[in-house]
Amino acid sequence: MASAELQGKYQKLAQEYSKLRAQNQVLKKGVVDEQANSAALKEQLKMKDQSLRKLQQEMDSLTFRNLQLAKRVELLQDELAVSEPRGKKNKKSGESSSQLSQEQKSVFDEDLQKKIEENERLHIQFFEADEQHKHVEAELRSRLATLEMEAAQHQAVVDGLTRKYMETIEKLQNDKAKLEVKSQTLEKEAKECRLRTEECQLQLKNLHEDLSGRLEESLSIISEKVPFNDTKYSQYNALNVPLHNRRHQLKMRDIAGQALAFVQDLVTALLNFHTYTEQRIQIFPIDSAIDTISPLNQKFSQYLHENASYVRPLEEGMLHLFESITEDTVTVLETTVKLKTFSEHLTSYICFLRKILPYQLKSLEEECESSLCTSALRARNLELSQDMRKMTAVFEKLQTYVGLLALPSTEPDGLLRTNYSSVLTNVGAALHGFHDVMKDISKHYNQKATIEHELPTATQKLITTNDCILSSVVALTNGAGKIASFFSNNVDYFIASLSYGPKAASGFISPLSAECMLQYKKKAAAYMKALRKVQQSLEKISKLEQEKEHWMLEAQLAKIKLEKENQRIADKLKSTSIGQGVGPAQENPTGVNAGGQEEASTKAVLEPIHSTSLVPDVESREDLIKNHYMARIVELTSQLQLADSKSVHFYAECRALSKRLALAEKSKEALTEEMKVAGQNISRLQDELTTTKRSYEDQLSMMSDHLCSMNETLSKQREEIDTLKMSSKGNSKKNKSR
């Protein structure tokens, strides 16, 4: 079912990609058309700008003419003001003179108007000629300056080329002399190389013959001694014990310990949330101490009272999972059997959430129907009902992916290894979704509690219970955020650690093979411990032998010292016995007793002398010790030679193993890099699809905005042109009227 859903998702993505490609082609055509339209509009804008400039020039000329006319009118008004008093004095001279003056005035006005127009035309021509002369002069000056600069540059280039040419000639002559010397040396080296190549060919031939002989010998040994290659078949290779990665195991145990701490915090917060929700039902909207609550809330309270039997197993399952990850195990999805138990506990908790969800929604509806509920409180209750549905859906989604991760340890074909990374990524997304839902619940419940505290019928018990629920919701939100960020930070390590398994293979074939591998690993560990004990016992035996030899030598030296001491005592006794033989004859009985005691002591001293007379003399003892040491030296040299040969053999094996380990690590790193690159490519393609779609939408919106702005600017320019035309027409009319 999971593979079918994934294939359906992939097909949907492919269809969306093809649709986006088709939309991309249409958008490209639209962009090209819009670019052509924008180019045409730009040309129209240039034409309008040119016409606007012409109109501005006409406007400037009209304003200049208006100023000249205004000045002329002022002069005429001044002359008229001067001539008015004179006209008053000569008013009585008759009407004939006034008619003559009017005719002369009209003639003067016409002449004046013609002269003004001619003067304006001459001024314009002079101004235009002056501007043209200045423009031509500036162009010629700039052209002269550029030509002078180009001439200077050309001259500098010519000078540089001549210098460079002379330098190259000298350099080539020197190189020619050097090359002649070098050619002579190379000829000598070529002769020497020919001789060396002949020698190397002979050596290569000998080495080839030697290596071919060794290859045949090794192939025959492999064919005779090696029964089969167990790494060739994946079924057999899955039973091989992988190399023990202690760092990986310690890292996984540390991660599992952190996850256990986060799950414990979540379990505590969930227990508090369900327990305080049960207390709230007992006191709001009807206090059970005063009146009986509704049957719905009674049933809901009964179910909430059972929350510990569903929530506590989550902590126990995570604890068992943490305890199963030890330093001696191999932690991959195929070997984490306790993950199935945690998944089952999570499934039972989700069944509990599904069971209490309808009662929770009905309880919120019952609160909305009560007379104490305001419109704002009713809106918060509706938001909380939506949040509770989302919370149950998020837990169901999370349980689905956790169940998929538990499949490799129970069903070998339940989840393909290629889908491990996507499932882990979806687990991280589900945890972030859980965090978002808890933030919404915290926000809406805080608003709900604030509104309820402002009610006149709010009791201290209700306020305290609401505060407890808020604290549990805040703890749930913080715990969800911590576990979501923790999983996101370690998801790359989880994906990379999936390749940890048997060498030269993609992983374990089935949970049964993984279990057999763990048994073999335990047997191998026990065997290594036994070998270590044997090694320790051998070391103890060698130490005891050394101590034995040491004490044997000590005993021999003590024996020699004892013999020397006995000899010295015997000599001393002989000398004393001779001195005591000539003594007085008259002695009392006590003297006889003393003599008997002396004889007894002499006999006791002489007994060890007679007993040691059986030991060989000093020279024979030295020969025996010398022979013993020579035999011991020969034995130790043989043992040393054997140890040297074993050490050389072990060194060669360790070197080969280290090379194989380095190659395996390189292949592992290459595979992890390829997996990362593939994941990055998939995410990059998805991001490119979204970005291209957004970019084309943004381009279309920008182009539409640009076209609107261009239309607005064109309309503004048209209005300005119309206003300029109207103002120019008004000015012309005023000038004509003047």
PDB file of N, CA and C in Angstrom, residues 184-265:
ATOM      1  N   GLN A 184      72.053  19.022 -27.774  1.00  0.00           N
ATOM      2  CA  GLN A 184      73.193  18.132 -27.585  1.00  0.00           C
ATOM      3  C   GLN A 184      73.044  17.296 -26.309  1.00  0.00           C
ATOM      4  N   THR A 185      72.622  17.972 -25.211  1.00  0.00           N
ATOM      5  CA  THR A 185      72.429  17.222 -23.950  1.00  0.00           C
ATOM      6  C   THR A 185      71.303  16.200 -24.076  1.00  0.00           C
ATOM      7  N   LEU A 186      70.247  16.572 -24.822  1.00  0.00           N
ATOM      8  CA  LEU A 186      69.128  15.643 -24.995  1.00  0.00           C
ATOM      9  C   LEU A 186      69.531  14.427 -25.817  1.00  0.00           C
ATOM     10  N   GLU A 187      70.383  14.630 -26.791  1.00  0.00           N
ATOM     11  CA  GLU A 187      70.865  13.484 -27.554  1.00  0.00           C
ATOM     12  C   GLU A 187      71.619  12.507 -26.657  1.00  0.00           C
ATOM     13  N   LYS A 188      72.467  13.062 -25.768  1.00  0.00           N
ATOM     14  CA  LYS A 188      73.177  12.192 -24.834  1.00  0.00           C
ATOM     15  C   LYS A 188      72.203  11.457 -23.910  1.00  0.00           C
ATOM     16  N   GLU A 189      71.209  12.212 -23.386  1.00  0.00           N
ATOM     17  CA  GLU A 189      70.223  11.588 -22.498  1.00  0.00           C
ATOM     18  C   GLU A 189      69.405  10.537 -23.231  1.00  0.00           C
ATOM     19  N   ALA A 190      69.131  10.789 -24.530  1.00  0.00           N
ATOM     20  CA  ALA A 190      68.368   9.808 -25.309  1.00  0.00           C
ATOM     21  C   ALA A 190      69.141   8.498 -25.432  1.00  0.00           C
ATOM     22  N   LYS A 191      70.425   8.591 -25.658  1.00  0.00           N
ATOM     23  CA  LYS A 191      71.237   7.378 -25.718  1.00  0.00           C
ATOM     24  C   LYS A 191      71.194   6.632 -24.385  1.00  0.00           C
ATOM     25  N   GLU A 192      71.348   7.394 -23.277  1.00  0.00           N
ATOM     26  CA  GLU A 192      71.289   6.747 -21.961  1.00  0.00           C
ATOM     27  C   GLU A 192      69.917   6.128 -21.702  1.00  0.00           C
ATOM     28  N   CYS A 193      68.865   6.819 -22.135  1.00  0.00           N
ATOM     29  CA  CYS A 193      67.503   6.300 -21.936  1.00  0.00           C
ATOM     30  C   CYS A 193      67.281   5.018 -22.734  1.00  0.00           C
ATOM     31  N   ARG A 194      67.863   4.930 -23.938  1.00  0.00           N
ATOM     32  CA  ARG A 194      67.711   3.697 -24.716  1.00  0.00           C
ATOM     33  C   ARG A 194      68.318   2.520 -23.956  1.00  0.00           C
ATOM     34  N   LEU A 195      69.497   2.766 -23.384  1.00  0.00           N
ATOM     35  CA  LEU A 195      70.132   1.698 -22.607  1.00  0.00           C
ATOM     36  C   LEU A 195      69.280   1.328 -21.375  1.00  0.00           C
ATOM     37  N   ARG A 196      68.757   2.364 -20.723  1.00  0.00           N
ATOM     38  CA  ARG A 196      67.920   2.089 -19.546  1.00  0.00           C
ATOM     39  C   ARG A 196      66.638   1.349 -19.919  1.00  0.00           C
ATOM     40  N   THR A 197      66.023   1.718 -21.037  1.00  0.00           N
ATOM     41  CA  THR A 197      64.795   1.037 -21.464  1.00  0.00           C
ATOM     42  C   THR A 197      65.050  -0.430 -21.744  1.00  0.00           C
ATOM     43  N   GLU A 198      66.198  -0.713 -22.343  1.00  0.00           N
ATOM     44  CA  GLU A 198      66.515  -2.125 -22.580  1.00  0.00           C
ATOM     45  C   GLU A 198      66.643  -2.879 -21.257  1.00  0.00           C
ATOM     46  N   GLU A 199      67.318  -2.264 -20.279  1.00  0.00           N
ATOM     47  CA  GLU A 199      67.440  -2.905 -18.973  1.00  0.00           C
ATOM     48  C   GLU A 199      66.072  -3.060 -18.291  1.00  0.00           C
ATOM     49  N   CYS A 200      65.248  -1.991 -18.396  1.00  0.00           N
ATOM     50  CA  CYS A 200      63.909  -2.048 -17.778  1.00  0.00           C
ATOM     51  C   CYS A 200      63.038  -3.112 -18.433  1.00  0.00           C
ATOM     52  N   GLN A 201      63.143  -3.283 -19.744  1.00  0.00           N
ATOM     53  CA  GLN A 201      62.374  -4.325 -20.422  1.00  0.00           C
ATOM     54  C   GLN A 201      62.764  -5.706 -19.921  1.00  0.00           C
ATOM     55  N   LEU A 202      64.065  -5.886 -19.732  1.00  0.00           N
ATOM     56  CA  LEU A 202      64.505  -7.172 -19.188  1.00  0.00           C
ATOM     57  C   LEU A 202      63.951  -7.387 -17.772  1.00  0.00           C
ATOM     58  N   GLN A 203      64.053  -6.349 -16.951  1.00  0.00           N
ATOM     59  CA  GLN A 203      63.506  -6.467 -15.594  1.00  0.00           C
ATOM     60  C   GLN A 203      61.997  -6.696 -15.610  1.00  0.00           C
ATOM     61  N   LEU A 204      61.288  -5.989 -16.515  1.00  0.00           N
ATOM     62  CA  LEU A 204      59.841  -6.161 -16.623  1.00  0.00           C
ATOM     63  C   LEU A 204      59.483  -7.577 -17.035  1.00  0.00           C
ATOM     64  N   LYS A 205      60.253  -8.122 -17.952  1.00  0.00           N
ATOM     65  CA  LYS A 205      60.008  -9.492 -18.383  1.00  0.00           C
ATOM     66  C   LYS A 205      60.186 -10.458 -17.219  1.00  0.00           C
ATOM     67  N   ASN A 206      61.267 -10.267 -16.461  1.00  0.00           N
ATOM     68  CA  ASN A 206      61.503 -11.137 -15.307  1.00  0.00           C
ATOM     69  C   ASN A 206      60.401 -10.995 -14.254  1.00  0.00           C
ATOM     70  N   LEU A 207      60.006  -9.737 -13.994  1.00  0.00           N
ATOM     71  CA  LEU A 207      58.928  -9.516 -13.028  1.00  0.00           C
ATOM     72  C   LEU A 207      57.612 -10.123 -13.492  1.00  0.00           C
ATOM     73  N   HIS A 208      57.350 -10.023 -14.791  1.00  0.00           N
ATOM     74  CA  HIS A 208      56.117 -10.596 -15.327  1.00  0.00           C
ATOM     75  C   HIS A 208      56.098 -12.107 -15.136  1.00  0.00           C
ATOM     76  N   GLU A 209      57.230 -12.728 -15.431  1.00  0.00           N
ATOM     77  CA  GLU A 209      57.295 -14.172 -15.233  1.00  0.00           C
ATOM     78  C   GLU A 209      57.122 -14.531 -13.755  1.00  0.00           C
ATOM     79  N   ASP A 210      57.783 -13.761 -12.880  1.00  0.00           N
ATOM     80  CA  ASP A 210      57.668 -14.026 -11.449  1.00  0.00           C
ATOM     81  C   ASP A 210      56.236 -13.846 -10.945  1.00  0.00           C
ATOM     82  N   LEU A 211      55.596 -12.742 -11.344  1.00  0.00           N
ATOM     83  CA  LEU A 211      54.221 -12.477 -10.902  1.00  0.00           C
ATOM     84  C   LEU A 211      53.234 -13.478 -11.468  1.00  0.00           C
ATOM     85  N   SER A 212      53.427 -13.882 -12.721  1.00  0.00           N
ATOM     86  CA  SER A 212      52.533 -14.892 -13.292  1.00  0.00           C
ATOM     87  C   SER A 212      52.649 -16.206 -12.531  1.00  0.00           C
ATOM     88  N   GLY A 213      53.888 -16.554 -12.148  1.00  0.00           N
ATOM     89  CA  GLY A 213      54.051 -17.764 -11.338  1.00  0.00           C
ATOM     90  C   GLY A 213      53.373 -17.639  -9.985  1.00  0.00           C
ATOM     91  N   ARG A 214      53.536 -16.487  -9.344  1.00  0.00           N
ATOM     92  CA  ARG A 214      52.876 -16.271  -8.059  1.00  0.00           C
ATOM     93  C   ARG A 214      51.368 -16.280  -8.190  1.00  0.00           C
ATOM     94  N   LEU A 215      50.853 -15.695  -9.288  1.00  0.00           N
ATOM     95  CA  LEU A 215      49.410 -15.671  -9.508  1.00  0.00           C
ATOM     96  C   LEU A 215      48.862 -17.077  -9.659  1.00  0.00           C
ATOM     97  N   GLU A 216      49.536 -17.891 -10.443  1.00  0.00           N
ATOM     98  CA  GLU A 216      49.080 -19.269 -10.596  1.00  0.00           C
ATOM     99  C   GLU A 216      49.104 -19.999  -9.261  1.00  0.00           C
ATOM    100  N   GLU A 217      50.165 -19.783  -8.497  1.00  0.00           N
ATOM    101  CA  GLU A 217      50.258 -20.438  -7.196  1.00  0.00           C
ATOM    102  C   GLU A 217      49.140 -19.987  -6.262  1.00  0.00           C
ATOM    103  N   SER A 218      48.879 -18.646  -6.213  1.00  0.00           N
ATOM    104  CA  SER A 218      47.809 -18.134  -5.347  1.00  0.00           C
ATOM    105  C   SER A 218      46.435 -18.599  -5.805  1.00  0.00           C
ATOM    106  N   LEU A 219      46.226 -18.657  -7.143  1.00  0.00           N
ATOM    107  CA  LEU A 219      44.938 -19.155  -7.642  1.00  0.00           C
ATOM    108  C   LEU A 219      44.732 -20.613  -7.270  1.00  0.00           C
ATOM    109  N   SER A 220      45.782 -21.396  -7.371  1.00  0.00           N
ATOM    110  CA  SER A 220      45.660 -22.806  -6.984  1.00  0.00           C
ATOM    111  C   SER A 220      45.386 -22.938  -5.495  1.00  0.00           C
ATOM    112  N   ILE A 221      46.045 -22.100  -4.665  1.00  0.00           N
ATOM    113  CA  ILE A 221      45.798 -22.139  -3.219  1.00  0.00           C
ATOM    114  C   ILE A 221      44.361 -21.745  -2.909  1.00  0.00           C
ATOM    115  N   ILE A 222      43.864 -20.686  -3.594  1.00  0.00           N
ATOM    116  CA  ILE A 222      42.480 -20.243  -3.361  1.00  0.00           C
ATOM    117  C   ILE A 222      41.494 -21.317  -3.764  1.00  0.00           C
ATOM    118  N   SER A 223      41.741 -21.932  -4.942  1.00  0.00           N
ATOM    119  CA  SER A 223      40.820 -22.975  -5.406  1.00  0.00           C
ATOM    120  C   SER A 223      40.847 -24.201  -4.506  1.00  0.00           C
ATOM    121  N   GLU A 224      41.995 -24.496  -3.889  1.00  0.00           N
ATOM    122  CA  GLU A 224      42.091 -25.668  -3.030  1.00  0.00           C
ATOM    123  C   GLU A 224      41.648 -25.390  -1.600  1.00  0.00           C
ATOM    124  N   LYS A 225      42.001 -24.202  -1.061  1.00  0.00           N
ATOM    125  CA  LYS A 225      41.773 -23.923   0.350  1.00  0.00           C
ATOM    126  C   LYS A 225      40.460 -23.203   0.633  1.00  0.00           C
ATOM    127  N   VAL A 226      40.027 -22.283  -0.270  1.00  0.00           N
ATOM    128  CA  VAL A 226      38.816 -21.490  -0.022  1.00  0.00           C
ATOM    129  C   VAL A 226      37.614 -22.251  -0.563  1.00  0.00           C
ATOM    130  N   PRO A 227      36.637 -22.616   0.289  1.00  0.00           N
ATOM    131  CA  PRO A 227      35.494 -23.397  -0.218  1.00  0.00           C
ATOM    132  C   PRO A 227      34.564 -22.575  -1.106  1.00  0.00           C
ATOM    133  N   PHE A 228      34.209 -21.349  -0.688  1.00  0.00           N
ATOM    134  CA  PHE A 228      33.362 -20.474  -1.503  1.00  0.00           C
ATOM    135  C   PHE A 228      33.513 -19.050  -0.997  1.00  0.00           C
ATOM    136  N   ASN A 229      33.115 -18.094  -1.829  1.00  0.00           N
ATOM    137  CA  ASN A 229      33.169 -16.673  -1.488  1.00  0.00           C
ATOM    138  C   ASN A 229      31.809 -16.255  -0.950  1.00  0.00           C
ATOM    139  N   ASP A 230      31.721 -16.063   0.370  1.00  0.00           N
ATOM    140  CA  ASP A 230      30.419 -15.760   0.964  1.00  0.00           C
ATOM    141  C   ASP A 230      29.967 -14.334   0.721  1.00  0.00           C
ATOM    142  N   THR A 231      30.881 -13.455   0.278  1.00  0.00           N
ATOM    143  CA  THR A 231      30.464 -12.079  -0.011  1.00  0.00           C
ATOM    144  C   THR A 231      29.864 -11.926  -1.405  1.00  0.00           C
ATOM    145  N   LYS A 232      29.885 -12.997  -2.193  1.00  0.00           N
ATOM    146  CA  LYS A 232      29.357 -12.913  -3.553  1.00  0.00           C
ATOM    147  C   LYS A 232      27.841 -12.894  -3.569  1.00  0.00           C
ATOM    148  N   TYR A 233      27.233 -13.594  -2.625  1.00  0.00           N
ATOM    149  CA  TYR A 233      25.772 -13.687  -2.570  1.00  0.00           C
ATOM    150  C   TYR A 233      25.272 -12.898  -1.368  1.00  0.00           C
ATOM    151  N   SER A 234      24.228 -12.118  -1.587  1.00  0.00           N
ATOM    152  CA  SER A 234      23.722 -11.246  -0.525  1.00  0.00           C
ATOM    153  C   SER A 234      23.122 -12.045   0.626  1.00  0.00           C
ATOM    154  N   GLN A 235      22.536 -13.235   0.331  1.00  0.00           N
ATOM    155  CA  GLN A 235      21.947 -14.035   1.409  1.00  0.00           C
ATOM    156  C   GLN A 235      23.008 -14.510   2.386  1.00  0.00           C
ATOM    157  N   TYR A 236      24.179 -14.900   1.854  1.00  0.00           N
ATOM    158  CA  TYR A 236      25.264 -15.335   2.722  1.00  0.00           C
ATOM    159  C   TYR A 236      25.992 -14.145   3.350  1.00  0.00           C
ATOM    160  N   ASN A 237      26.139 -13.102   2.580  1.00  0.00           N
ATOM    161  CA  ASN A 237      26.865 -11.938   3.094  1.00  0.00           C
ATOM    162  C   ASN A 237      26.128 -11.258   4.240  1.00  0.00           C
ATOM    163  N   ALA A 238      24.785 -11.380   4.251  1.00  0.00           N
ATOM    164  CA  ALA A 238      24.012 -10.780   5.338  1.00  0.00           C
ATOM    165  C   ALA A 238      24.293 -11.453   6.671  1.00  0.00           C
ATOM    166  N   LEU A 239      24.812 -12.691   6.625  1.00  0.00           N
ATOM    167  CA  LEU A 239      25.125 -13.401   7.861  1.00  0.00           C
ATOM    168  C   LEU A 239      26.503 -13.048   8.402  1.00  0.00           C
ATOM    169  N   ASN A 240      27.321 -12.365   7.599  1.00  0.00           N
ATOM    170  CA  ASN A 240      28.644 -11.964   8.073  1.00  0.00           C
ATOM    171  C   ASN A 240      28.522 -10.865   9.121  1.00  0.00           C
ATOM    172  N   VAL A 241      29.357 -10.937  10.114  1.00  0.00           N
ATOM    173  CA  VAL A 241      29.358  -9.923  11.176  1.00  0.00           C
ATOM    174  C   VAL A 241      30.082  -8.686  10.658  1.00  0.00           C
ATOM    175  N   PRO A 242      29.435  -7.517  10.665  1.00  0.00           N
ATOM    176  CA  PRO A 242      30.122  -6.306  10.173  1.00  0.00           C
ATOM    177  C   PRO A 242      31.188  -5.847  11.149  1.00  0.00           C
ATOM    178  N   LEU A 243      32.021  -4.956  10.678  1.00  0.00           N
ATOM    179  CA  LEU A 243      33.048  -4.377  11.544  1.00  0.00           C
ATOM    180  C   LEU A 243      32.388  -3.567  12.651  1.00  0.00           C
ATOM    181  N   HIS A 244      32.867  -3.777  13.851  1.00  0.00           N
ATOM    182  CA  HIS A 244      32.252  -3.107  15.004  1.00  0.00           C
ATOM    183  C   HIS A 244      32.654  -1.631  15.031  1.00  0.00           C
ATOM    184  N   ASN A 245      31.632  -0.783  14.962  1.00  0.00           N
ATOM    185  CA  ASN A 245      31.844   0.667  14.989  1.00  0.00           C
ATOM    186  C   ASN A 245      31.387   1.176  16.354  1.00  0.00           C
ATOM    187  N   ARG A 246      32.313   1.249  17.273  1.00  0.00           N
ATOM    188  CA  ARG A 246      31.972   1.654  18.638  1.00  0.00           C
ATOM    189  C   ARG A 246      31.491   3.091  18.689  1.00  0.00           C
ATOM    190  N   ARG A 247      32.094   3.943  17.875  1.00  0.00           N
ATOM    191  CA  ARG A 247      31.676   5.349  17.850  1.00  0.00           C
ATOM    192  C   ARG A 247      30.223   5.479  17.405  1.00  0.00           C
ATOM    193  N   HIS A 248      29.858   4.676  16.384  1.00  0.00           N
ATOM    194  CA  HIS A 248      28.472   4.703  15.891  1.00  0.00           C
ATOM    195  C   HIS A 248      27.505   4.259  16.985  1.00  0.00           C
ATOM    196  N   GLN A 249      27.849   3.194  17.693  1.00  0.00           N
ATOM    197  CA  GLN A 249      26.967   2.690  18.734  1.00  0.00           C
ATOM    198  C   GLN A 249      26.819   3.685  19.881  1.00  0.00           C
ATOM    199  N   LEU A 250      27.937   4.307  20.277  1.00  0.00           N
ATOM    200  CA  LEU A 250      27.856   5.306  21.341  1.00  0.00           C
ATOM    201  C   LEU A 250      27.023   6.509  20.910  1.00  0.00           C
ATOM    202  N   LYS A 251      27.179   6.902  19.653  1.00  0.00           N
ATOM    203  CA  LYS A 251      26.382   8.017  19.128  1.00  0.00           C
ATOM    204  C   LYS A 251      24.892   7.666  19.121  1.00  0.00           C
ATOM    205  N   MET A 252      24.560   6.446  18.660  1.00  0.00           N
ATOM    206  CA  MET A 252      23.156   6.029  18.632  1.00  0.00           C
ATOM    207  C   MET A 252      22.593   5.928  20.052  1.00  0.00           C
ATOM    208  N   ARG A 253      23.379   5.450  20.989  1.00  0.00           N
ATOM    209  CA  ARG A 253      22.890   5.364  22.372  1.00  0.00           C
ATOM    210  C   ARG A 253      22.684   6.763  22.956  1.00  0.00           C
ATOM    211  N   ASP A 254      23.579   7.684  22.642  1.00  0.00           N
ATOM    212  CA  ASP A 254      23.402   9.061  23.101  1.00  0.00           C
ATOM    213  C   ASP A 254      22.141   9.677  22.513  1.00  0.00           C
ATOM    214  N   ILE A 255      21.925   9.453  21.216  1.00  0.00           N
ATOM    215  CA  ILE A 255      20.719   9.986  20.569  1.00  0.00           C
ATOM    216  C   ILE A 255      19.463   9.363  21.173  1.00  0.00           C
ATOM    217  N   ALA A 256      19.511   8.032  21.402  1.00  0.00           N
ATOM    218  CA  ALA A 256      18.357   7.367  22.014  1.00  0.00           C
ATOM    219  C   ALA A 256      18.106   7.889  23.428  1.00  0.00           C
ATOM    220  N   GLY A 257      19.168   8.193  24.179  1.00  0.00           N
ATOM    221  CA  GLY A 257      18.988   8.775  25.509  1.00  0.00           C
ATOM    222  C   GLY A 257      18.332  10.146  25.459  1.00  0.00           C
ATOM    223  N   GLN A 258      18.750  10.976  24.500  1.00  0.00           N
ATOM    224  CA  GLN A 258      18.107  12.287  24.349  1.00  0.00           C
ATOM    225  C   GLN A 258      16.633  12.136  23.960  1.00  0.00           C
ATOM    226  N   ALA A 259      16.361  11.195  23.024  1.00  0.00           N
ATOM    227  CA  ALA A 259      14.966  10.965  22.619  1.00  0.00           C
ATOM    228  C   ALA A 259      14.128  10.465  23.794  1.00  0.00           C
ATOM    229  N   LEU A 260      14.715   9.604  24.640  1.00  0.00           N
ATOM    230  CA  LEU A 260      13.994   9.124  25.831  1.00  0.00           C
ATOM    231  C   LEU A 260      13.645  10.279  26.760  1.00  0.00           C
ATOM    232  N   ALA A 261      14.582  11.214  26.956  1.00  0.00           N
ATOM    233  CA  ALA A 261      14.303  12.372  27.822  1.00  0.00           C
ATOM    234  C   ALA A 261      13.172  13.225  27.241  1.00  0.00           C
ATOM    235  N   PHE A 262      13.197  13.448  25.918  1.00  0.00           N
ATOM    236  CA  PHE A 262      12.130  14.240  25.293  1.00  0.00           C
ATOM    237  C   PHE A 262      10.780  13.527  25.401  1.00  0.00           C
ATOM    238  N   VAL A 263      10.767  12.203  25.184  1.00  0.00           N
ATOM    239  CA  VAL A 263       9.510  11.454  25.272  1.00  0.00           C
ATOM    240  C   VAL A 263       8.988  11.471  26.706  1.00  0.00           C
ATOM    241  N   GLN A 264       9.872  11.385  27.685  1.00  0.00           N
ATOM    242  CA  GLN A 264       9.433  11.470  29.082  1.00  0.00           C
ATOM    243  C   GLN A 264       8.783  12.815  29.377  1.00  0.00           C
ATOM    244  N   ASP A 265       9.369  13.899  28.861  1.00  0.00           N
ATOM    245  CA  ASP A 265       8.747  15.226  29.038  1.00  0.00           C
ATOM    246  C   ASP A 265       7.378  15.281  28.376  1.00  0.00           C
TER     247      ASP A 265
END
